[in-house]
Amino acid sequence: MRRLLRVTTLIGVTLAGVVVTAGTAGAATSITAPTGNPFVVPKDAGGNPVPFTVSAAGFAATSNVFIEQCDGVAPTVVGWDPTTNCDLGSSPAAALADASGNVTFDMADVNHALHPFKGASPQGLFNCLSLYDPSPNNGLTDYRTCKLRVSTNNSAATADQVFLPIVLPDAPGTVVPPPARLAVAAASVLEGTTGTRALTFTATLSRPSQLPVSFSYATVSGTAKAGKDFVAKTGNVTIPAGVTSAAIAIQVKGDAAKESNETFKLHLSHANGAGIKSGNATGTILNDDPPKSGLRVGIGNASVYEGNTGRRNLRFTVSVSGPHPQSVRVHYATVAGTATAGTDFVAKSGTLTIAANKTSGLVTIPIVGDSTVEPNEVFTVKLTAPVRAVIGRANGTGNILKDD
């Protein structure tokens, strides 16, 4: 198939607040339409992808701008080449930027409309599918997400190339699984005497998603008060496609007062790509023993929703009562309970090093998802053999919460 070359100046693309950069530094270039990362391509009554308008800004005035559809291989992969990974069969003629550097590929313009497609290209190498299309078993690699590529030329070596991820539509009658379920579980941390340490919540998906899942979170005061006992925090999290969990760390403030355990909440909202099954979790600040000779090191409890498939991480926070000018080390090991090593979690042991002048670290234990209907299960992570500290709380309980 004949390849066309068009030259323009292109440095970066802005996608719904996300900047995807490429090439040398310079004035940013942005795709102003469509929005979304990835963009879900519209379809006709037969489920086939249809043209859509692409607008961009920031180009050199009156320059030629060229666009084409590429498969799901990352351009950083060795062997990636636009000649085989992109296809000019989907590409319209070059469009001309106006005097302000704006350019549009109009879906109503016969000469400039982009024509996205599914399946093998005329080259026989391109095989872009929708998320839930069955495999055609044609010997080609299946790509469930594709990209639009805008570049100065069709050489893989060019520095000026940017991509807009796209998702092609499913055909009518395609069986689409229900959205993954998002949940956040309770966590705890020892308060310590001075400084701050992280209380780490784990948000999990019931199954891997083929698209990124995003959500917002915010802390809510309880008996633990923002500013006094912990640092209030809000934010946004994206769990990448294929990943099943994300960590959210909230800083807890240490003090020497002898007091009861205190709690606050973490609230999830505005989930995109998943339904929220359990959007509230309790963070417990464990009051540790009155000051002893030397530093104390201890472990909190942790919880995670099991999920139906794959693995997700259960994160235990190990904290030191105060900073030390040298690193603090402690040995840890899992101990089975109602949760069985190998079936419910991955047995693990090792030495955790908390860096000099830091007051917390994480022990991460992989949890094995399944769809068996069963009660919640627990196991223990036990601390021993501390260096430059004494054990303040030796055992942390790991709670595997069922969501079947």
mmCIF file of C-alpha atoms in Angstrom:
data_model
loop_
_atom_site.group_PDB
_atom_site.id
_atom_site.type_symbol
_atom_site.label_atom_id
_atom_site.label_comp_id
_atom_site.label_asym_id
_atom_site.label_seq_id
_atom_site.Cartn_x
_atom_site.Cartn_y
_atom_site.Cartn_z
ATOM 1 C CA MET A 1 0.000 0.000 0.000
ATOM 2 C CA ARG A 2 1.310 3.404 -0.910
ATOM 3 C CA ARG A 3 2.505 5.494 2.017
ATOM 4 C CA LEU A 4 2.117 9.281 2.157
ATOM 5 C CA LEU A 5 4.403 11.709 3.908
ATOM 6 C CA ARG A 6 3.218 14.980 5.371
ATOM 7 C CA VAL A 7 5.413 17.373 7.350
ATOM 8 C CA THR A 8 4.229 19.577 10.192
ATOM 9 C CA THR A 9 5.393 20.633 13.650
ATOM 10 C CA LEU A 10 3.823 18.665 16.504
ATOM 11 C CA ILE A 11 5.067 18.539 20.079
ATOM 12 C CA GLY A 12 2.336 17.290 22.460
ATOM 13 C CA VAL A 13 -1.324 16.383 22.837
ATOM 14 C CA THR A 14 -3.678 17.301 25.668
ATOM 15 C CA LEU A 15 -6.365 14.692 26.379
ATOM 16 C CA ALA A 16 -9.033 15.596 28.897
ATOM 17 C CA GLY A 17 -6.468 17.163 31.193
ATOM 18 C CA VAL A 18 -3.803 14.534 30.475
ATOM 19 C CA VAL A 19 -0.819 15.731 28.449
ATOM 20 C CA VAL A 20 0.829 13.141 26.233
ATOM 21 C CA THR A 21 4.154 14.561 25.109
ATOM 22 C CA ALA A 22 6.558 13.592 22.376
ATOM 23 C CA GLY A 23 9.432 15.166 20.540
ATOM 24 C CA THR A 24 11.542 18.148 21.520
ATOM 25 C CA ALA A 25 10.313 20.822 23.891
ATOM 26 C CA GLY A 26 8.232 23.589 22.409
ATOM 27 C CA ALA A 27 4.744 25.037 22.194
ATOM 28 C CA ALA A 28 2.177 22.414 23.163
ATOM 29 C CA THR A 29 -0.171 21.007 20.548
ATOM 30 C CA SER A 30 -3.574 19.771 21.681
ATOM 31 C CA ILE A 31 -6.452 17.686 20.386
ATOM 32 C CA THR A 32 -9.506 19.763 21.257
ATOM 33 C CA ALA A 33 -12.032 17.229 19.908
ATOM 34 C CA PRO A 34 -12.815 14.489 20.608
ATOM 35 C CA THR A 35 -12.245 14.449 24.359
ATOM 36 C CA GLY A 36 -11.576 11.420 26.524
ATOM 37 C CA ASN A 37 -8.621 9.177 27.096
ATOM 38 C CA PRO A 38 -9.354 6.768 25.558
ATOM 39 C CA PHE A 39 -12.044 8.058 23.209
ATOM 40 C CA VAL A 40 -14.922 5.653 22.520
ATOM 41 C CA VAL A 41 -15.568 5.664 18.761
ATOM 42 C CA PRO A 42 -19.245 6.042 17.711
ATOM 43 C CA LYS A 43 -20.969 3.283 15.727
ATOM 44 C CA ASP A 44 -23.759 2.810 13.185
ATOM 45 C CA ALA A 45 -26.799 0.500 13.491
ATOM 46 C CA GLY A 46 -24.682 -2.469 12.423
ATOM 47 C CA GLY A 47 -22.084 -1.833 15.137
ATOM 48 C CA ASN A 48 -19.450 -0.570 12.695
ATOM 49 C CA PRO A 49 -17.227 2.392 13.638
ATOM 50 C CA VAL A 50 -18.146 5.629 11.874
ATOM 51 C CA PRO A 51 -16.124 8.762 11.096
ATOM 52 C CA PHE A 52 -15.852 11.444 13.752
ATOM 53 C CA THR A 53 -14.483 14.951 13.678
ATOM 54 C CA VAL A 54 -10.959 15.504 14.963
ATOM 55 C CA SER A 55 -9.863 19.065 15.790
ATOM 56 C CA ALA A 56 -6.447 20.164 16.979
ATOM 57 C CA ALA A 57 -4.611 23.360 17.828
ATOM 58 C CA GLY A 58 -1.089 24.657 18.175
ATOM 59 C CA PHE A 59 0.346 23.738 14.768
ATOM 60 C CA ALA A 60 2.497 25.913 12.586
ATOM 61 C CA ALA A 61 0.314 28.260 10.545
ATOM 62 C CA THR A 62 -0.794 26.858 7.155
ATOM 63 C CA SER A 63 1.103 23.586 7.705
ATOM 64 C CA ASN A 64 -0.051 20.165 6.480
ATOM 65 C CA VAL A 65 -1.371 17.896 9.250
ATOM 66 C CA PHE A 66 -1.687 14.132 8.826
ATOM 67 C CA ILE A 67 -3.538 11.495 10.903
ATOM 68 C CA GLU A 68 -3.825 7.680 10.765
ATOM 69 C CA GLN A 69 -5.071 4.722 12.835
ATOM 70 C CA CYS A 70 -2.539 2.484 14.605
ATOM 71 C CA ASP A 71 -2.780 -0.782 16.522
ATOM 72 C CA GLY A 72 -2.294 -1.287 20.270
ATOM 73 C CA VAL A 73 1.488 -1.689 20.313
ATOM 74 C CA ALA A 74 3.290 1.007 22.284
ATOM 75 C CA PRO A 75 5.635 3.023 20.062
ATOM 76 C CA THR A 76 8.460 2.370 22.539
ATOM 77 C CA VAL A 77 8.348 -1.380 21.848
ATOM 78 C CA VAL A 78 11.376 -2.627 19.935
ATOM 79 C CA GLY A 79 10.357 -3.312 16.351
ATOM 80 C CA TRP A 80 7.416 -0.910 16.339
ATOM 81 C CA ASP A 81 7.133 0.744 12.956
ATOM 82 C CA PRO A 82 4.335 2.873 11.479
ATOM 83 C CA THR A 83 4.706 0.920 8.235
ATOM 84 C CA THR A 84 3.293 -2.215 9.871
ATOM 85 C CA ASN A 85 1.629 -0.910 13.041
ATOM 86 C CA CYS A 86 -0.302 1.950 11.455
ATOM 87 C CA ASP A 87 -2.475 1.969 8.382
ATOM 88 C CA LEU A 88 -2.993 4.721 5.868
ATOM 89 C CA GLY A 89 -6.124 2.926 4.644
ATOM 90 C CA SER A 90 -7.963 4.693 7.468
ATOM 91 C CA SER A 91 -6.336 7.999 6.705
ATOM 92 C CA PRO A 92 -7.821 10.971 4.870
ATOM 93 C CA ALA A 93 -5.793 13.453 2.887
ATOM 94 C CA ALA A 94 -3.725 15.923 4.838
ATOM 95 C CA ALA A 95 -5.621 18.859 6.317
ATOM 96 C CA LEU A 96 -4.268 22.385 6.295
ATOM 97 C CA ALA A 97 -3.856 24.343 9.507
ATOM 98 C CA ASP A 98 -5.268 27.862 9.458
ATOM 99 C CA ALA A 99 -3.362 31.058 10.214
ATOM 100 C CA SER A 100 -3.760 30.436 13.964
ATOM 101 C CA GLY A 101 -2.472 26.865 13.760
ATOM 102 C CA ASN A 102 -5.884 25.213 14.164
ATOM 103 C CA VAL A 103 -6.851 22.245 12.016
ATOM 104 C CA THR A 104 -9.946 20.051 11.622
ATOM 105 C CA PHE A 105 -10.547 16.653 10.044
ATOM 106 C CA ASP A 106 -14.311 17.037 9.486
ATOM 107 C CA MET A 107 -16.394 13.844 9.438
ATOM 108 C CA ALA A 108 -18.679 15.490 6.851
ATOM 109 C CA ASP A 109 -15.790 16.254 4.504
ATOM 110 C CA VAL A 110 -15.259 13.446 2.001
ATOM 111 C CA ASN A 111 -11.599 14.335 1.531
ATOM 112 C CA HIS A 112 -10.681 14.834 5.191
ATOM 113 C CA ALA A 113 -12.877 12.436 7.200
ATOM 114 C CA LEU A 114 -11.041 9.812 9.240
ATOM 115 C CA HIS A 115 -12.478 6.314 8.672
ATOM 116 C CA PRO A 116 -11.766 4.075 11.700
ATOM 117 C CA PHE A 117 -12.094 0.335 11.109
ATOM 118 C CA LYS A 118 -11.944 -3.040 12.871
ATOM 119 C CA GLY A 119 -10.154 -6.184 11.754
ATOM 120 C CA ALA A 120 -7.184 -6.803 9.496
ATOM 121 C CA SER A 121 -6.120 -3.972 7.209
ATOM 122 C CA PRO A 122 -5.263 -4.290 3.524
ATOM 123 C CA GLN A 123 -1.693 -4.879 4.689
ATOM 124 C CA GLY A 124 -2.834 -8.004 6.528
ATOM 125 C CA LEU A 125 -0.915 -6.974 9.645
ATOM 126 C CA PHE A 126 -3.296 -4.612 11.401
ATOM 127 C CA ASN A 127 -5.930 -6.263 13.613
ATOM 128 C CA CYS A 128 -7.805 -3.776 15.797
ATOM 129 C CA LEU A 129 -10.880 -5.114 17.612
ATOM 130 C CA SER A 130 -13.441 -3.794 20.055
ATOM 131 C CA LEU A 131 -13.087 -4.589 23.754
ATOM 132 C CA TYR A 132 -15.382 -7.621 23.685
ATOM 133 C CA ASP A 133 -15.176 -8.843 20.088
ATOM 134 C CA PRO A 134 -14.414 -12.566 19.911
ATOM 135 C CA SER A 135 -11.001 -13.414 18.517
ATOM 136 C CA PRO A 136 -11.159 -14.029 14.740
ATOM 137 C CA ASN A 137 -8.435 -16.694 15.089
ATOM 138 C CA ASN A 138 -6.814 -15.416 11.917
ATOM 139 C CA GLY A 139 -3.238 -15.791 13.075
ATOM 140 C CA LEU A 140 -2.826 -12.089 13.785
ATOM 141 C CA THR A 141 -2.269 -10.457 17.130
ATOM 142 C CA ASP A 142 -5.511 -9.111 18.621
ATOM 143 C CA TYR A 143 -5.455 -5.448 19.698
ATOM 144 C CA ARG A 144 -8.353 -4.419 21.903
ATOM 145 C CA THR A 145 -7.441 -0.739 21.942
ATOM 146 C CA CYS A 146 -5.994 1.298 19.099
ATOM 147 C CA LYS A 147 -4.666 4.797 18.614
ATOM 148 C CA LEU A 148 -4.788 7.770 16.326
ATOM 149 C CA ARG A 149 -1.284 8.869 15.382
ATOM 150 C CA VAL A 150 -0.306 12.388 14.273
ATOM 151 C CA SER A 151 3.289 12.817 13.172
ATOM 152 C CA THR A 152 5.701 14.750 11.048
ATOM 153 C CA ASN A 153 6.379 11.703 8.867
ATOM 154 C CA ASN A 154 5.970 7.936 8.721
ATOM 155 C CA SER A 155 9.291 6.990 10.241
ATOM 156 C CA ALA A 156 9.427 5.214 13.583
ATOM 157 C CA ALA A 157 12.500 7.298 14.378
ATOM 158 C CA THR A 158 10.639 10.600 14.245
ATOM 159 C CA ALA A 159 10.534 12.417 17.562
ATOM 160 C CA ASP A 160 7.368 14.326 16.680
ATOM 161 C CA GLN A 161 4.579 11.786 17.094
ATOM 162 C CA VAL A 162 1.641 11.823 19.482
ATOM 163 C CA PHE A 163 -1.221 9.415 20.064
ATOM 164 C CA LEU A 164 -4.891 9.530 21.073
ATOM 165 C CA PRO A 165 -6.023 6.134 22.441
ATOM 166 C CA ILE A 166 -9.348 4.997 20.971
ATOM 167 C CA VAL A 167 -11.741 2.143 21.727
ATOM 168 C CA LEU A 168 -13.726 0.703 18.828
ATOM 169 C CA PRO A 169 -17.434 -0.183 19.311
ATOM 170 C CA ASP A 170 -18.825 -3.617 20.054
ATOM 171 C CA ALA A 171 -21.215 -5.111 17.503
ATOM 172 C CA PRO A 172 -24.912 -5.510 18.396
ATOM 173 C CA GLY A 173 -25.520 -8.653 20.410
ATOM 174 C CA THR A 174 -22.014 -8.682 21.889
ATOM 175 C CA VAL A 175 -22.068 -10.005 25.435
ATOM 176 C CA VAL A 176 -20.622 -7.213 27.557
ATOM 177 C CA PRO A 177 -19.816 -8.162 31.179
ATOM 178 C CA PRO A 178 -21.207 -5.923 33.935
ATOM 179 C CA PRO A 179 -18.864 -3.219 35.208
ATOM 180 C CA ALA A 180 -16.234 -4.211 37.739
ATOM 181 C CA ARG A 181 -17.069 -3.349 41.353
ATOM 182 C CA LEU A 182 -14.871 -0.950 43.313
ATOM 183 C CA ALA A 183 -14.422 -1.203 47.079
ATOM 184 C CA VAL A 184 -12.145 0.286 49.709
ATOM 185 C CA ALA A 185 -11.321 -1.544 52.927
ATOM 186 C CA ALA A 186 -10.475 -0.505 56.487
ATOM 187 C CA ALA A 187 -6.862 0.054 57.554
ATOM 188 C CA SER A 188 -4.979 0.992 60.717
ATOM 189 C CA VAL A 189 -1.602 2.303 61.799
ATOM 190 C CA LEU A 190 0.232 2.830 65.082
ATOM 191 C CA GLU A 191 0.183 6.478 66.024
ATOM 192 C CA GLY A 192 3.773 6.878 67.177
ATOM 193 C CA THR A 193 5.146 9.585 69.404
ATOM 194 C CA THR A 194 6.461 12.165 66.930
ATOM 195 C CA GLY A 195 6.422 12.905 63.226
ATOM 196 C CA THR A 196 3.955 11.419 60.751
ATOM 197 C CA ARG A 197 3.423 7.998 59.234
ATOM 198 C CA ALA A 198 1.209 6.818 56.389
ATOM 199 C CA LEU A 199 -2.044 4.978 56.960
ATOM 200 C CA THR A 200 -2.554 3.158 53.650
ATOM 201 C CA PHE A 201 -5.992 2.211 52.358
ATOM 202 C CA THR A 202 -6.331 -0.272 49.490
ATOM 203 C CA ALA A 203 -9.025 0.244 46.851
ATOM 204 C CA THR A 204 -9.728 -2.906 44.831
ATOM 205 C CA LEU A 205 -11.668 -4.015 41.759
ATOM 206 C CA SER A 206 -13.673 -7.231 41.722
ATOM 207 C CA ARG A 207 -12.047 -8.139 38.410
ATOM 208 C CA PRO A 208 -9.540 -6.588 36.003
ATOM 209 C CA SER A 209 -11.054 -3.988 33.669
ATOM 210 C CA GLN A 210 -10.109 -3.608 30.021
ATOM 211 C CA LEU A 211 -10.308 0.165 30.417
ATOM 212 C CA PRO A 212 -8.809 2.403 33.118
ATOM 213 C CA VAL A 213 -11.020 2.935 36.183
ATOM 214 C CA SER A 214 -10.921 6.336 37.878
ATOM 215 C CA PHE A 215 -12.483 7.680 41.065
ATOM 216 C CA SER A 216 -12.246 10.479 43.620
ATOM 217 C CA TYR A 217 -11.613 10.197 47.350
ATOM 218 C CA ALA A 218 -11.796 12.412 50.434
ATOM 219 C CA THR A 219 -11.099 12.025 54.150
ATOM 220 C CA VAL A 220 -13.874 12.693 56.682
ATOM 221 C CA SER A 221 -13.155 13.437 60.363
ATOM 222 C CA GLY A 222 -14.499 11.183 63.113
ATOM 223 C CA THR A 223 -13.069 10.872 66.602
ATOM 224 C CA ALA A 224 -9.780 11.569 64.812
ATOM 225 C CA LYS A 225 -9.773 15.191 63.678
ATOM 226 C CA ALA A 226 -8.248 16.549 60.472
ATOM 227 C CA GLY A 227 -5.317 18.829 61.216
ATOM 228 C CA LYS A 228 -4.863 17.485 64.749
ATOM 229 C CA ASP A 229 -4.651 13.718 64.279
ATOM 230 C CA PHE A 230 -4.291 13.302 60.505
ATOM 231 C CA VAL A 231 -3.729 15.379 57.387
ATOM 232 C CA ALA A 232 -6.971 15.925 55.461
ATOM 233 C CA LYS A 233 -6.682 14.863 51.849
ATOM 234 C CA THR A 234 -8.727 14.702 48.656
ATOM 235 C CA GLY A 235 -7.651 13.439 45.274
ATOM 236 C CA ASN A 236 -8.256 11.374 42.165
ATOM 237 C CA VAL A 237 -6.960 7.888 41.405
ATOM 238 C CA THR A 238 -6.756 5.959 38.148
ATOM 239 C CA ILE A 239 -6.369 2.179 38.220
ATOM 240 C CA PRO A 240 -4.804 1.219 34.868
ATOM 241 C CA ALA A 241 -6.427 -1.353 32.609
ATOM 242 C CA GLY A 242 -5.631 -4.874 33.795
ATOM 243 C CA VAL A 243 -4.645 -3.739 37.313
ATOM 244 C CA THR A 244 -6.885 -4.619 40.270
ATOM 245 C CA SER A 245 -5.877 -2.350 43.147
ATOM 246 C CA ALA A 246 -4.499 1.035 44.147
ATOM 247 C CA ALA A 247 -3.075 2.418 47.395
ATOM 248 C CA ILE A 248 -4.242 5.645 49.041
ATOM 249 C CA ALA A 249 -1.892 6.929 51.749
ATOM 250 C CA ILE A 250 -3.115 9.330 54.452
ATOM 251 C CA GLN A 251 -0.590 10.901 56.807
ATOM 252 C CA VAL A 252 -1.232 10.355 60.540
ATOM 253 C CA LYS A 253 0.351 12.591 63.194
ATOM 254 C CA GLY A 254 2.171 11.109 66.168
ATOM 255 C CA ASP A 255 1.897 12.371 69.742
ATOM 256 C CA ALA A 256 2.840 11.187 73.237
ATOM 257 C CA ALA A 257 -0.617 11.558 74.776
ATOM 258 C CA LYS A 258 -2.126 8.417 76.274
ATOM 259 C CA GLU A 259 -5.573 8.190 74.670
ATOM 260 C CA SER A 260 -8.057 5.817 73.097
ATOM 261 C CA ASN A 261 -7.822 4.656 69.492
ATOM 262 C CA GLU A 262 -9.280 7.219 67.098
ATOM 263 C CA THR A 263 -10.961 6.828 63.722
ATOM 264 C CA PHE A 264 -11.767 8.748 60.544
ATOM 265 C CA LYS A 265 -13.313 7.788 57.207
ATOM 266 C CA LEU A 266 -12.142 7.610 53.613
ATOM 267 C CA HIS A 267 -14.973 8.189 51.120
ATOM 268 C CA LEU A 268 -14.904 7.196 47.422
ATOM 269 C CA SER A 269 -17.059 8.904 44.793
ATOM 270 C CA HIS A 270 -17.410 9.700 41.077
ATOM 271 C CA ALA A 271 -16.218 6.317 39.849
ATOM 272 C CA ASN A 272 -15.799 6.011 36.079
ATOM 273 C CA GLY A 273 -15.490 2.545 34.568
ATOM 274 C CA ALA A 274 -16.698 0.644 37.640
ATOM 275 C CA GLY A 275 -19.575 0.600 40.081
ATOM 276 C CA ILE A 276 -18.904 1.425 43.727
ATOM 277 C CA LYS A 277 -19.706 -1.564 45.944
ATOM 278 C CA SER A 278 -18.219 -0.245 49.184
ATOM 279 C CA GLY A 279 -17.221 3.407 49.093
ATOM 280 C CA ASN A 280 -16.492 4.068 52.777
ATOM 281 C CA ALA A 281 -13.668 2.683 54.895
ATOM 282 C CA THR A 282 -12.575 3.360 58.469
ATOM 283 C CA GLY A 283 -9.023 4.404 59.230
ATOM 284 C CA THR A 284 -8.022 3.570 62.803
ATOM 285 C CA ILE A 285 -5.169 5.366 64.559
ATOM 286 C CA LEU A 286 -3.942 2.874 67.151
ATOM 287 C CA ASN A 287 -2.662 4.484 70.327
ATOM 288 C CA ASP A 288 0.537 2.601 71.159
ATOM 289 C CA ASP A 289 2.141 2.054 74.533
ATOM 290 C CA PRO A 290 3.455 4.938 76.640
ATOM 291 C CA PRO A 291 7.051 5.838 75.755
ATOM 292 C CA LYS A 292 9.611 3.141 76.530
ATOM 293 C CA SER A 293 13.361 3.180 76.374
ATOM 294 C CA GLY A 294 14.250 3.537 72.704
ATOM 295 C CA LEU A 295 12.039 3.544 69.640
ATOM 296 C CA ARG A 296 9.123 1.177 69.122
ATOM 297 C CA VAL A 297 8.214 -0.495 65.844
ATOM 298 C CA GLY A 298 4.795 -2.009 65.260
ATOM 299 C CA ILE A 299 2.383 -3.179 62.587
ATOM 300 C CA GLY A 300 -1.242 -2.240 61.982
ATOM 301 C CA ASN A 301 -4.117 -4.285 60.614
ATOM 302 C CA ALA A 302 -5.128 -4.246 56.959
ATOM 303 C CA SER A 303 -8.137 -5.269 54.888
ATOM 304 C CA VAL A 304 -8.804 -5.829 51.213
ATOM 305 C CA TYR A 305 -11.703 -7.068 49.112
ATOM 306 C CA GLU A 306 -10.782 -10.377 47.543
ATOM 307 C CA GLY A 307 -12.172 -9.953 44.031
ATOM 308 C CA ASN A 308 -13.236 -12.712 41.673
ATOM 309 C CA THR A 309 -10.063 -13.244 39.642
ATOM 310 C CA GLY A 310 -6.408 -12.269 39.569
ATOM 311 C CA ARG A 311 -4.466 -10.862 42.472
ATOM 312 C CA ARG A 312 -4.591 -7.669 44.465
ATOM 313 C CA ASN A 313 -2.283 -6.405 47.205
ATOM 314 C CA LEU A 314 -2.955 -6.252 50.954
ATOM 315 C CA ARG A 315 -0.738 -3.513 52.374
ATOM 316 C CA PHE A 316 0.281 -3.465 56.056
ATOM 317 C CA THR A 317 1.750 -0.251 57.443
ATOM 318 C CA VAL A 318 4.720 -0.782 59.769
ATOM 319 C CA SER A 319 5.493 2.324 61.791
ATOM 320 C CA VAL A 320 8.211 3.588 64.107
ATOM 321 C CA SER A 321 7.308 5.729 67.129
ATOM 322 C CA GLY A 322 9.737 8.426 65.993
ATOM 323 C CA PRO A 323 12.416 9.099 63.357
ATOM 324 C CA HIS A 324 15.897 7.612 63.757
ATOM 325 C CA PRO A 325 19.073 8.996 62.147
ATOM 326 C CA GLN A 326 19.783 5.486 60.848
ATOM 327 C CA SER A 327 17.510 2.966 59.182
ATOM 328 C CA VAL A 328 15.283 0.714 61.303
ATOM 329 C CA ARG A 329 14.924 -2.913 60.216
ATOM 330 C CA VAL A 330 12.484 -5.614 61.241
ATOM 331 C CA HIS A 331 11.788 -9.142 60.034
ATOM 332 C CA TYR A 332 8.252 -10.097 59.009
ATOM 333 C CA ALA A 333 6.497 -13.341 58.083
ATOM 334 C CA THR A 334 2.943 -14.390 57.240
ATOM 335 C CA VAL A 335 1.131 -16.864 59.494
ATOM 336 C CA ALA A 336 -1.937 -18.683 58.160
ATOM 337 C CA GLY A 337 -5.263 -18.450 59.988
ATOM 338 C CA THR A 338 -8.649 -19.137 58.460
ATOM 339 C CA ALA A 339 -7.015 -17.891 55.242
ATOM 340 C CA THR A 340 -4.773 -20.546 53.700
ATOM 341 C CA ALA A 341 -1.343 -19.787 52.247
ATOM 342 C CA GLY A 342 -1.196 -20.603 48.550
ATOM 343 C CA THR A 343 -4.991 -20.663 48.175
ATOM 344 C CA ASP A 344 -6.084 -17.336 49.704
ATOM 345 C CA PHE A 345 -2.809 -15.433 49.968
ATOM 346 C CA VAL A 346 0.838 -15.795 48.972
ATOM 347 C CA ALA A 347 3.059 -16.750 51.930
ATOM 348 C CA LYS A 348 5.859 -14.247 52.318
ATOM 349 C CA SER A 349 8.697 -13.370 54.688
ATOM 350 C CA GLY A 350 11.578 -10.950 54.608
ATOM 351 C CA THR A 351 13.148 -7.873 56.174
ATOM 352 C CA LEU A 352 11.547 -4.461 55.964
ATOM 353 C CA THR A 353 13.903 -1.477 56.077
ATOM 354 C CA ILE A 354 12.475 1.868 57.149
ATOM 355 C CA ALA A 355 14.858 4.516 55.864
ATOM 356 C CA ALA A 356 16.696 6.927 58.141
ATOM 357 C CA ASN A 357 14.466 9.722 59.484
ATOM 358 C CA LYS A 358 11.325 8.007 58.132
ATOM 359 C CA THR A 359 8.588 6.683 60.369
ATOM 360 C CA SER A 360 6.753 4.084 58.272
ATOM 361 C CA GLY A 361 7.068 1.438 55.582
ATOM 362 C CA LEU A 362 4.829 -1.102 53.840
ATOM 363 C CA VAL A 363 4.673 -4.879 53.853
ATOM 364 C CA THR A 364 2.708 -6.003 50.779
ATOM 365 C CA ILE A 365 1.083 -9.446 50.627
ATOM 366 C CA PRO A 366 -0.589 -10.668 47.386
ATOM 367 C CA ILE A 367 -4.175 -11.915 47.776
ATOM 368 C CA VAL A 368 -5.639 -14.546 45.414
ATOM 369 C CA GLY A 369 -9.119 -13.750 44.061
ATOM 370 C CA ASP A 370 -11.818 -16.364 43.561
ATOM 371 C CA SER A 371 -15.591 -16.532 43.048
ATOM 372 C CA THR A 372 -16.288 -19.086 45.794
ATOM 373 C CA VAL A 373 -19.014 -18.005 48.205
ATOM 374 C CA GLU A 374 -17.381 -18.168 51.645
ATOM 375 C CA PRO A 375 -16.963 -16.068 54.804
ATOM 376 C CA ASN A 376 -14.278 -13.461 55.375
ATOM 377 C CA GLU A 377 -10.880 -14.962 56.175
ATOM 378 C CA VAL A 378 -7.873 -13.767 58.150
ATOM 379 C CA PHE A 379 -4.156 -14.350 58.502
ATOM 380 C CA THR A 380 -1.360 -12.634 60.434
ATOM 381 C CA VAL A 381 1.858 -10.825 59.613
ATOM 382 C CA LYS A 382 4.271 -11.200 62.559
ATOM 383 C CA LEU A 383 7.219 -8.903 63.292
ATOM 384 C CA THR A 384 10.438 -10.171 64.921
ATOM 385 C CA ALA A 385 14.150 -9.334 65.230
ATOM 386 C CA PRO A 386 14.046 -5.519 65.162
ATOM 387 C CA VAL A 387 17.215 -3.481 64.694
ATOM 388 C CA ARG A 388 17.470 -0.032 66.394
ATOM 389 C CA ALA A 389 13.962 -0.392 67.875
ATOM 390 C CA VAL A 390 11.902 -2.641 70.133
ATOM 391 C CA ILE A 391 8.675 -4.362 69.131
ATOM 392 C CA GLY A 392 5.655 -2.295 70.168
ATOM 393 C CA ARG A 393 2.983 -4.314 68.341
ATOM 394 C CA ALA A 394 4.118 -7.598 66.830
ATOM 395 C CA ASN A 395 1.048 -8.895 64.990
ATOM 396 C CA GLY A 396 -1.008 -7.345 62.228
ATOM 397 C CA THR A 397 -4.251 -8.989 61.145
ATOM 398 C CA GLY A 398 -4.913 -9.314 57.430
ATOM 399 C CA ASN A 399 -8.647 -9.406 56.622
ATOM 400 C CA ILE A 400 -9.677 -10.854 53.255
ATOM 401 C CA LEU A 401 -13.193 -9.522 52.698
ATOM 402 C CA LYS A 402 -15.477 -11.535 50.436
ATOM 403 C CA ASP A 403 -17.394 -9.729 47.705
ATOM 404 C CA ASP A 404 -18.848 -12.715 45.826
#
